[in-house]
XYZ file of N, CA, C and O in Angstrom:
616
model
N 78.117 -124.558 28.366
C 78.746 -124.085 29.665
C 77.310 -124.152 30.739
O 76.642 -122.717 30.771
N 77.239 -125.001 31.006
C 75.780 -124.984 32.114
C 76.330 -124.407 33.589
O 77.187 -125.014 34.123
N 75.528 -122.868 33.911
C 75.550 -122.709 35.091
C 74.938 -123.436 36.089
O 74.005 -124.315 35.746
N 75.597 -123.062 37.496
C 75.050 -123.972 38.520
C 74.544 -122.810 39.496
O 75.559 -121.585 39.720
N 73.462 -123.231 40.641
C 73.538 -121.998 41.304
C 74.565 -122.271 42.633
O 74.948 -123.440 43.040
N 74.532 -121.018 43.430
C 75.032 -121.114 44.456
C 74.383 -120.502 45.320
O 73.410 -119.319 45.490
N 74.383 -120.555 46.535
C 73.652 -119.705 47.805
C 72.594 -120.958 48.377
O 72.697 -121.880 48.149
N 71.516 -120.575 49.208
C 70.614 -121.174 49.728
C 69.550 -121.802 48.863
O 69.224 -121.078 47.603
N 69.430 -123.265 48.902
C 68.160 -123.940 48.362
C 68.979 -124.246 46.729
O 68.027 -124.329 45.648
N 70.105 -124.176 46.752
C 70.848 -124.161 45.274
C 70.395 -125.593 44.483
O 70.435 -126.575 45.428
N 69.708 -125.503 43.319
C 69.470 -126.693 42.797
C 70.268 -126.936 41.508
O 70.717 -126.158 40.750
N 70.541 -128.215 41.253
C 71.741 -128.575 40.237
C 70.954 -127.783 38.698
O 69.496 -128.036 38.162
N 71.420 -127.112 38.005
C 71.125 -126.661 36.676
C 70.565 -125.602 36.535
O 70.251 -125.059 35.539
N 70.008 -124.854 37.521
C 69.623 -123.513 37.672
C 70.454 -122.355 37.460
O 71.591 -122.528 38.101
N 70.530 -121.556 36.511
C 71.156 -120.345 36.233
C 71.788 -119.449 37.085
O 72.861 -118.869 37.395
N 70.616 -119.034 37.811
C 71.108 -117.901 38.969
C 69.721 -117.810 39.931
O 68.457 -118.472 39.617
N 69.894 -116.908 41.066
C 69.012 -117.055 42.026
C 68.801 -115.671 41.901
O 69.480 -114.784 41.345
N 67.830 -115.130 42.638
C 67.700 -113.707 42.738
C 68.715 -113.016 43.447
O 69.201 -113.089 44.465
N 69.309 -111.766 42.482
C 70.286 -111.239 43.298
C 69.990 -109.861 43.432
O 68.644 -109.068 43.368
N 70.893 -108.952 43.752
C 70.971 -107.675 44.130
C 70.955 -106.925 42.880
O 71.832 -105.586 42.664
N 70.613 -107.261 41.779
C 71.389 -106.714 40.612
C 70.245 -105.237 40.470
O 69.101 -105.603 40.604
N 70.699 -104.197 40.035
C 69.665 -103.166 40.168
C 68.974 -103.160 39.082
O 69.008 -103.471 38.040
N 67.625 -102.604 39.102
C 66.686 -102.533 38.209
C 67.541 -101.624 36.768
O 66.775 -101.823 35.700
N 67.769 -100.878 37.275
C 68.017 -99.684 36.295
C 69.645 -99.045 36.727
O 69.865 -98.506 37.469
N 70.441 -100.145 35.859
C 71.853 -99.886 36.400
C 72.613 -98.555 35.407
O 72.101 -98.308 34.464
N 73.743 -98.088 35.838
C 74.588 -97.278 35.267
C 75.786 -97.942 34.708
O 76.599 -98.332 35.616
N 76.105 -97.635 33.704
C 77.662 -97.776 33.020
C 78.474 -96.514 32.871
O 77.671 -95.292 31.968
N 79.209 -96.272 33.837
C 80.269 -94.984 33.538
C 81.414 -95.838 33.071
O 82.421 -96.218 33.673
N 81.350 -95.258 31.606
C 82.446 -95.901 30.800
C 83.961 -95.652 31.204
O 84.280 -94.522 31.961
N 84.919 -96.544 31.381
C 86.446 -96.487 31.884
C 86.169 -96.697 33.512
O 87.071 -96.543 33.879
N 85.077 -96.716 34.179
C 84.953 -96.558 35.612
C 84.196 -97.928 36.374
O 84.841 -98.746 37.096
N 83.049 -97.916 35.835
C 82.053 -99.200 36.647
C 80.498 -99.270 35.890
O 80.466 -98.544 34.909
N 80.499 -100.519 35.852
C 79.209 -101.174 35.524
C 78.348 -101.537 36.606
O 78.539 -102.353 37.328
N 77.232 -101.126 36.907
C 76.028 -101.443 37.775
C 76.743 -101.393 39.491
O 76.870 -102.095 40.210
N 78.140 -100.211 39.415
C 78.752 -100.137 40.612
C 79.831 -100.975 40.669
O 80.510 -101.164 41.545
N 80.098 -102.080 39.911
C 81.379 -103.116 39.812
C 82.586 -102.417 39.001
O 82.316 -102.259 37.804
N 83.478 -102.347 39.514
C 84.704 -102.341 38.634
C 85.729 -103.167 38.496
O 85.937 -104.061 39.245
N 86.455 -102.869 37.516
C 87.620 -104.154 37.535
C 88.484 -103.878 38.602
O 88.708 -102.664 39.103
N 89.179 -105.239 38.662
C 90.170 -105.190 39.949
C 89.525 -105.241 41.243
O 90.413 -105.259 42.399
N 88.139 -104.582 41.519
C 87.351 -105.403 42.632
C 87.446 -106.296 43.082
O 87.581 -107.850 42.436
N 87.652 -106.621 44.324
C 87.510 -107.950 44.881
C 86.605 -109.118 44.747
O 85.278 -108.128 44.524
N 86.634 -110.213 44.846
C 85.309 -111.200 44.913
C 84.326 -110.382 46.151
O 83.506 -110.600 46.125
N 85.143 -110.227 47.226
C 84.193 -110.462 48.431
C 83.349 -108.888 48.494
O 82.531 -108.847 48.693
N 84.261 -107.822 48.007
C 83.429 -106.712 47.544
C 82.254 -106.964 46.677
O 81.309 -106.053 46.479
N 82.138 -107.663 45.512
C 81.625 -107.749 44.938
C 80.335 -108.390 45.562
O 79.038 -107.906 45.267
N 80.499 -109.395 45.948
C 79.368 -110.421 47.132
C 78.701 -109.400 48.070
O 77.830 -109.248 47.984
N 79.836 -107.898 48.493
C 79.033 -107.100 49.447
C 78.391 -106.399 48.530
O 76.895 -105.877 49.581
N 78.142 -105.944 47.687
C 77.537 -105.272 46.840
C 76.201 -105.855 46.186
O 75.356 -105.391 46.346
N 76.665 -107.210 45.666
C 75.644 -108.011 44.859
C 75.046 -108.717 45.604
O 74.098 -109.477 45.165
N 75.138 -109.266 46.440
C 75.236 -110.656 47.206
C 75.756 -111.921 46.966
O 76.454 -111.945 46.238
N 75.240 -112.985 47.458
C 75.946 -114.066 47.507
C 75.001 -114.998 46.440
O 75.531 -116.400 46.223
N 74.124 -114.831 45.765
C 73.060 -115.671 44.890
C 73.251 -115.107 43.716
O 72.696 -114.214 42.886
N 74.241 -116.159 43.151
C 74.527 -116.114 41.359
C 74.839 -117.437 40.949
O 74.909 -118.560 41.612
N 74.726 -117.217 39.587
C 74.922 -118.390 38.963
C 76.614 -118.674 38.817
O 77.055 -117.416 38.467
N 76.886 -119.474 38.743
C 78.307 -120.273 38.508
C 78.766 -120.668 37.320
O 77.943 -121.823 37.280
N 79.175 -120.493 36.130
C 79.422 -121.090 35.160
C 80.479 -122.584 35.169
O 81.824 -122.022 35.490
N 79.925 -123.383 34.774
C 80.678 -124.775 34.740
C 81.182 -124.756 33.293
O 80.434 -124.354 32.399
N 82.758 -125.011 33.121
C 83.306 -124.633 31.737
C 83.666 -123.594 31.534
O 84.324 -123.536 30.538
N 83.482 -122.286 32.247
C 84.159 -121.172 31.361
C 85.748 -121.519 31.497
O 86.150 -122.101 32.765
N 86.496 -120.594 30.740
C 87.998 -120.639 31.366
C 88.168 -119.763 32.446
O 89.515 -119.996 32.991
N 87.514 -118.540 33.202
C 87.814 -117.860 33.990
C 86.640 -117.973 35.034
O 85.372 -118.411 34.302
N 86.541 -118.069 36.345
C 85.688 -118.124 37.060
C 84.552 -116.774 36.849
O 84.865 -115.625 36.525
N 83.486 -117.654 36.111
C 82.221 -116.446 36.060
C 80.934 -116.398 36.813
O 80.297 -117.504 36.876
N 80.410 -115.355 37.151
C 79.445 -115.372 38.081
C 78.364 -114.749 37.097
O 78.625 -113.771 36.566
N 76.889 -114.987 37.459
C 75.896 -114.472 36.794
C 75.097 -114.219 37.996
O 74.373 -114.960 38.334
N 74.359 -112.974 37.636
C 73.709 -112.278 38.441
C 72.338 -112.057 37.885
O 72.670 -111.064 36.872
N 71.560 -112.223 37.953
C 70.476 -112.425 37.044
C 68.720 -111.830 37.944
O 68.980 -112.148 39.108
N 67.797 -111.268 37.622
C 66.952 -110.718 37.984
C 65.970 -111.736 39.166
O 65.505 -111.639 40.032
N 65.743 -112.743 38.263
C 65.453 -114.200 38.788
C 65.937 -115.187 38.232
O 66.336 -115.444 37.263
N 65.625 -116.717 38.854
C 66.207 -117.921 38.426
C 65.470 -118.156 36.918
O 64.230 -117.934 36.382
N 66.506 -118.308 36.084
C 66.253 -118.665 34.399
C 66.394 -117.411 33.747
O 65.627 -117.628 32.398
N 65.998 -116.340 34.219
C 66.195 -114.876 33.785
C 67.494 -114.731 33.267
O 68.499 -115.065 33.421
N 67.516 -114.480 31.532
C 68.854 -114.008 30.721
C 69.305 -112.951 30.876
O 70.287 -112.720 30.409
N 68.778 -111.963 31.674
C 69.018 -110.580 31.463
C 69.399 -110.251 32.879
O 69.287 -110.993 33.911
N 70.711 -109.768 32.829
C 71.532 -109.099 34.454
C 73.134 -108.457 34.427
O 73.405 -108.162 33.121
N 73.775 -109.217 35.063
C 75.343 -108.913 34.721
C 76.391 -109.946 34.996
O 75.599 -111.118 35.661
N 77.272 -110.131 34.189
C 78.191 -111.282 34.405
C 79.494 -110.587 34.626
O 79.695 -109.266 34.532
N 80.289 -111.413 35.748
C 81.310 -111.013 36.202
C 82.374 -112.210 36.010
O 82.080 -113.144 36.752
N 83.611 -111.466 35.571
C 84.571 -112.807 35.537
C 85.203 -112.224 36.300
O 85.989 -111.059 36.761
N 86.027 -113.569 37.096
C 87.342 -113.239 38.009
C 88.556 -113.849 38.274
O 88.479 -114.917 37.535
N 89.599 -113.113 37.930
C 91.161 -113.876 37.810
C 91.730 -113.367 38.957
O 91.612 -112.134 39.721
N 92.289 -114.443 39.630
C 93.011 -114.283 40.907
C 92.045 -113.627 42.102
O 92.596 -112.838 42.646
N 91.030 -113.809 42.303
C 89.966 -113.109 43.087
C 89.744 -111.784 42.922
O 88.844 -111.303 43.654
N 89.610 -111.385 41.719
C 89.615 -109.882 41.220
C 88.798 -109.960 40.001
O 88.733 -110.824 39.165
N 88.164 -108.770 39.761
C 87.287 -108.749 38.702
C 87.913 -108.540 37.617
O 88.951 -107.246 37.348
N 87.837 -109.063 36.304
C 88.833 -109.033 35.100
C 87.906 -108.688 34.159
O 88.781 -108.026 33.079
N 86.746 -108.400 34.059
C 85.636 -108.517 33.177
C 84.406 -108.219 33.326
O 83.976 -109.125 34.530
N 83.319 -107.140 33.497
C 82.096 -106.838 33.865
C 81.035 -106.493 32.925
O 81.834 -105.590 31.858
N 79.926 -106.892 32.273
C 79.266 -106.963 31.264
C 77.861 -107.567 31.754
O 77.439 -108.124 32.344
N 77.071 -107.034 30.789
C 75.560 -107.072 30.920
C 75.640 -108.480 30.003
O 76.015 -108.905 29.465
N 74.248 -108.996 30.638
C 73.516 -110.105 30.095
C 72.530 -109.827 29.095
O 71.658 -109.528 29.741
N 72.436 -110.205 28.226
C 71.384 -109.580 27.092
C 71.145 -108.529 27.120
O 72.102 -107.540 27.229
N 70.135 -107.672 27.435
C 69.989 -106.338 27.279
C 68.886 -105.888 28.180
O 67.927 -105.744 27.993
N 69.152 -105.733 29.571
C 68.727 -105.266 30.823
C 68.037 -104.133 30.432
O 68.428 -103.112 29.805
N 66.472 -103.901 30.820
C 65.753 -102.523 30.742
C 66.478 -101.773 31.421
O 66.892 -101.935 32.899
N 66.461 -100.379 31.132
C 66.941 -99.196 31.657
C 68.458 -99.349 32.259
O 68.742 -98.035 32.935
N 69.104 -99.700 31.687
C 70.370 -99.722 31.754
C 71.025 -98.111 30.796
O 70.765 -98.404 29.813
N 71.712 -97.347 31.326
C 72.598 -96.279 30.648
C 73.397 -95.860 31.036
O 73.938 -96.344 32.147
N 74.257 -94.536 30.466
C 75.508 -94.115 30.972
C 74.917 -93.070 31.437
O 73.854 -92.274 31.414
N 75.766 -92.094 32.221
C 75.296 -91.043 32.949
C 74.979 -89.811 31.574
O 74.302 -89.174 32.072
N 75.537 -90.204 30.628
C 75.032 -89.095 29.519
C 73.683 -89.384 28.621
O 73.630 -88.744 27.759
N 73.173 -90.455 29.285
C 72.068 -90.690 28.850
C 71.707 -91.867 27.326
O 70.821 -92.502 26.976
N 73.136 -92.495 27.139
C 73.116 -93.333 26.104
C 72.730 -94.943 26.583
O 72.989 -95.343 27.740
N 71.496 -95.250 26.152
C 70.750 -96.297 26.651
C 70.951 -97.448 25.953
O 71.160 -97.756 24.556
N 70.780 -98.840 26.265
C 70.631 -99.958 25.782
C 69.268 -99.998 24.635
O 68.208 -99.628 25.207
N 69.446 -100.348 23.679
C 68.739 -100.025 22.424
C 68.896 -99.007 21.510
O 68.296 -98.834 20.396
N 70.129 -98.140 22.072
C 70.282 -97.127 20.947
C 70.879 -97.317 20.056
O 71.472 -98.460 19.755
N 70.771 -96.653 18.713
C 71.540 -96.811 17.664
C 72.867 -96.792 17.445
O 73.248 -96.186 18.267
N 73.467 -97.833 16.948
C 74.965 -97.705 16.798
C 75.516 -96.576 16.570
O 76.845 -96.067 17.466
N 75.158 -95.756 15.819
C 75.602 -94.406 15.581
C 75.947 -93.931 16.818
O 76.616 -92.397 16.868
N 75.092 -93.587 17.980
C 75.136 -93.166 19.169
C 76.198 -93.171 20.043
O 76.640 -92.888 20.830
N 77.290 -94.429 19.765
C 78.281 -95.023 20.775
C 79.321 -93.797 20.245
O 79.884 -93.744 18.776
N 79.866 -93.653 21.331
C 81.189 -92.967 21.500
C 82.275 -93.181 20.471
O 82.323 -94.748 20.000
N 83.111 -92.958 19.907
C 84.436 -93.413 19.175
C 84.876 -94.450 19.822
O 85.277 -94.362 20.835
N 84.745 -95.746 19.119
C 85.675 -96.566 19.633
C 85.925 -97.433 18.286
O 85.757 -97.593 17.173
N 86.898 -98.401 19.033
C 87.183 -99.507 17.945
C 86.474 -100.746 17.623
O 86.566 -101.209 18.771
N 86.054 -101.171 16.267
C 85.516 -102.215 16.439
C 86.221 -103.647 16.410
O 86.885 -103.551 15.838
N 85.512 -104.216 16.779
C 86.072 -106.032 16.896
C 85.134 -107.331 16.603
O 83.529 -106.641 17.447
N 85.150 -107.638 15.500
C 84.035 -108.732 15.105
C 84.044 -109.954 16.096
O 85.168 -110.303 16.192
N 82.992 -110.175 16.700
C 82.788 -110.983 17.604
C 82.114 -112.435 17.027
O 81.281 -111.974 15.882
N 81.440 -113.394 17.156
C 80.571 -114.436 16.917
C 79.028 -113.893 17.230
O 78.464 -113.853 18.035
N 78.799 -113.503 15.583
C 76.965 -112.736 15.906
C 76.718 -111.457 16.445
O 75.584 -111.231 16.645
N 78.067 -110.823 16.981
C 77.797 -109.532 17.175
C 79.229 -108.621 17.009
O 79.928 -109.359 16.826
N 79.150 -107.183 17.706
C 80.045 -106.499 17.484
C 80.688 -106.153 18.673
O 79.697 -105.579 19.272
N 81.669 -105.617 18.833
C 82.108 -105.032 20.271
C 83.021 -103.939 19.807
O 84.168 -103.730 19.126
N 82.397 -102.714 20.293
C 83.136 -101.499 20.207
C 83.645 -101.258 21.478
O 83.446 -100.581 22.161
N 85.652 -100.689 21.202
C 86.039 -100.954 22.411
C 86.835 -99.539 22.373
O 87.242 -98.913 21.658
N 86.867 -98.657 23.699
C 87.316 -97.559 23.927
C 88.030 -97.844 25.243
O 87.411 -97.471 26.288
N 89.489 -98.051 25.205
C 89.920 -98.226 26.634
C 89.745 -99.618 27.220
O 89.638 -100.651 26.203
N 89.173 -99.240 28.532
C 88.338 -100.481 29.038
C 87.076 -100.809 28.751
O 86.365 -101.413 29.199
N 86.432 -99.676 27.958
C 84.995 -99.555 28.050
C 84.694 -100.197 26.669
O 85.086 -100.381 25.661
N 83.356 -100.943 26.894
C 82.986 -102.213 25.690
C 81.500 -101.611 25.261
O 80.593 -101.990 26.487
N 81.353 -101.626 24.223
C 79.733 -101.419 23.670
C 79.654 -102.699 22.837
O 80.004 -102.748 21.746
N 78.535 -103.440 23.128
C 78.176 -104.261 22.701
C 77.168 -104.336 21.491
O 76.271 -103.667 21.885
N 76.789 -104.533 20.232
C 76.084 -104.195 19.022
C 75.623 -105.479 18.285
O 76.239 -106.143 18.040
N 74.183 -105.718 18.367
C 73.691 -106.576 17.323
C 73.111 -105.777 16.667
O 72.313 -105.309 17.012
N 72.741 -106.242 15.446
C 72.187 -105.651 14.083
C 71.715 -104.077 14.521
O 70.505 -103.708 14.079
N 73.097 -103.740 14.780
C 72.900 -101.808 14.607
C 72.678 -101.396 15.465
O 72.241 -100.323 15.722
N 72.063 -102.225 16.812
C 71.877 -101.316 17.979
C 72.344 -101.448 19.397
O 73.150 -103.161 19.097
N 72.577 -100.811 19.973
C 73.319 -101.094 21.179
C 72.821 -102.356 22.043
O 71.748 -101.976 22.526
N 73.289 -103.104 22.304
C 72.523 -104.447 22.956
C 73.056 -104.702 24.547
O 72.822 -104.967 25.647
N 74.630 -104.310 24.774
C 75.138 -104.374 25.901
C 76.233 -103.619 26.193
O 77.010 -102.890 25.274
N 76.542 -103.217 27.732
C 77.875 -102.568 28.419
C 78.788 -103.584 28.633
O 78.033 -104.273 29.073
N 80.040 -103.400 28.963
C 80.689 -103.997 29.450
C 82.326 -103.258 29.803
O 82.626 -102.310 29.295
N 83.354 -103.811 30.772
C 84.475 -103.430 30.970
C 85.137 -104.593 31.157
O 84.883 -105.730 31.189
N 86.430 -104.254 30.307
C 87.592 -105.357 30.290
C 88.785 -104.904 30.315
O 89.058 -103.926 30.158
N 89.934 -105.861 30.879
C 91.174 -105.074 31.156
C 91.468 -104.868 29.513
O 91.542 -105.574 28.815
N 92.696 -104.091 30.026
C 93.218 -103.479 28.348
C 93.860 -104.798 27.843
O 94.767 -105.729 28.828
N 93.810 -105.144 26.575
C 94.575 -106.168 25.953
C 93.750 -107.558 26.015
O 94.470 -108.138 25.180
N 92.523 -107.510 26.356
C 92.028 -108.879 26.732
C 90.705 -108.417 25.464
O 90.493 -107.598 25.307
N 90.693 -109.835 24.867
C 89.449 -109.667 23.916
C 88.052 -109.171 24.692
O 87.585 -109.650 25.725
N 87.144 -108.468 23.913
C 85.852 -107.840 24.486
C 84.955 -109.154 23.986
O 83.871 -109.049 24.627
N 85.122 -110.201 23.183
C 84.428 -111.109 22.959
C 84.115 -112.119 24.118
O 84.771 -112.407 24.629
N 82.877 -112.282 24.216
C 82.496 -113.026 25.546
C 82.005 -114.413 24.904
O 81.070 -114.669 24.477
């Protein structure tokens, strides 16, 4: 899935441009991640985060990648279905992202609120409603929101 750039000065094969991804974002379980909500329109996402994002080639769903700088693998992934956010999740493990209750990326798995475990390829996803907590090697690696009934594996 080779992403391509969109926006000013786009170059083939570059994953993303600098975007308005918050330096330290908040995950409000069941509600929002970095200010992005499920069901939000593509236009509202662009107004919030900007127009400079990587676009996944080969993804089944339109997928935008907002990262801190070109070729950075940390940031925010957003999937769109019929022009609306159907999933939003962290890319890798961005520094300083947390819940309002203080649960931070990198926290031990035991600190994750009660959720149903789902085994994905190389990691686990703990699902509670639309909220997803991604775990790698017993550590909280990422946050996400997905529509009910959809796979949390990305």
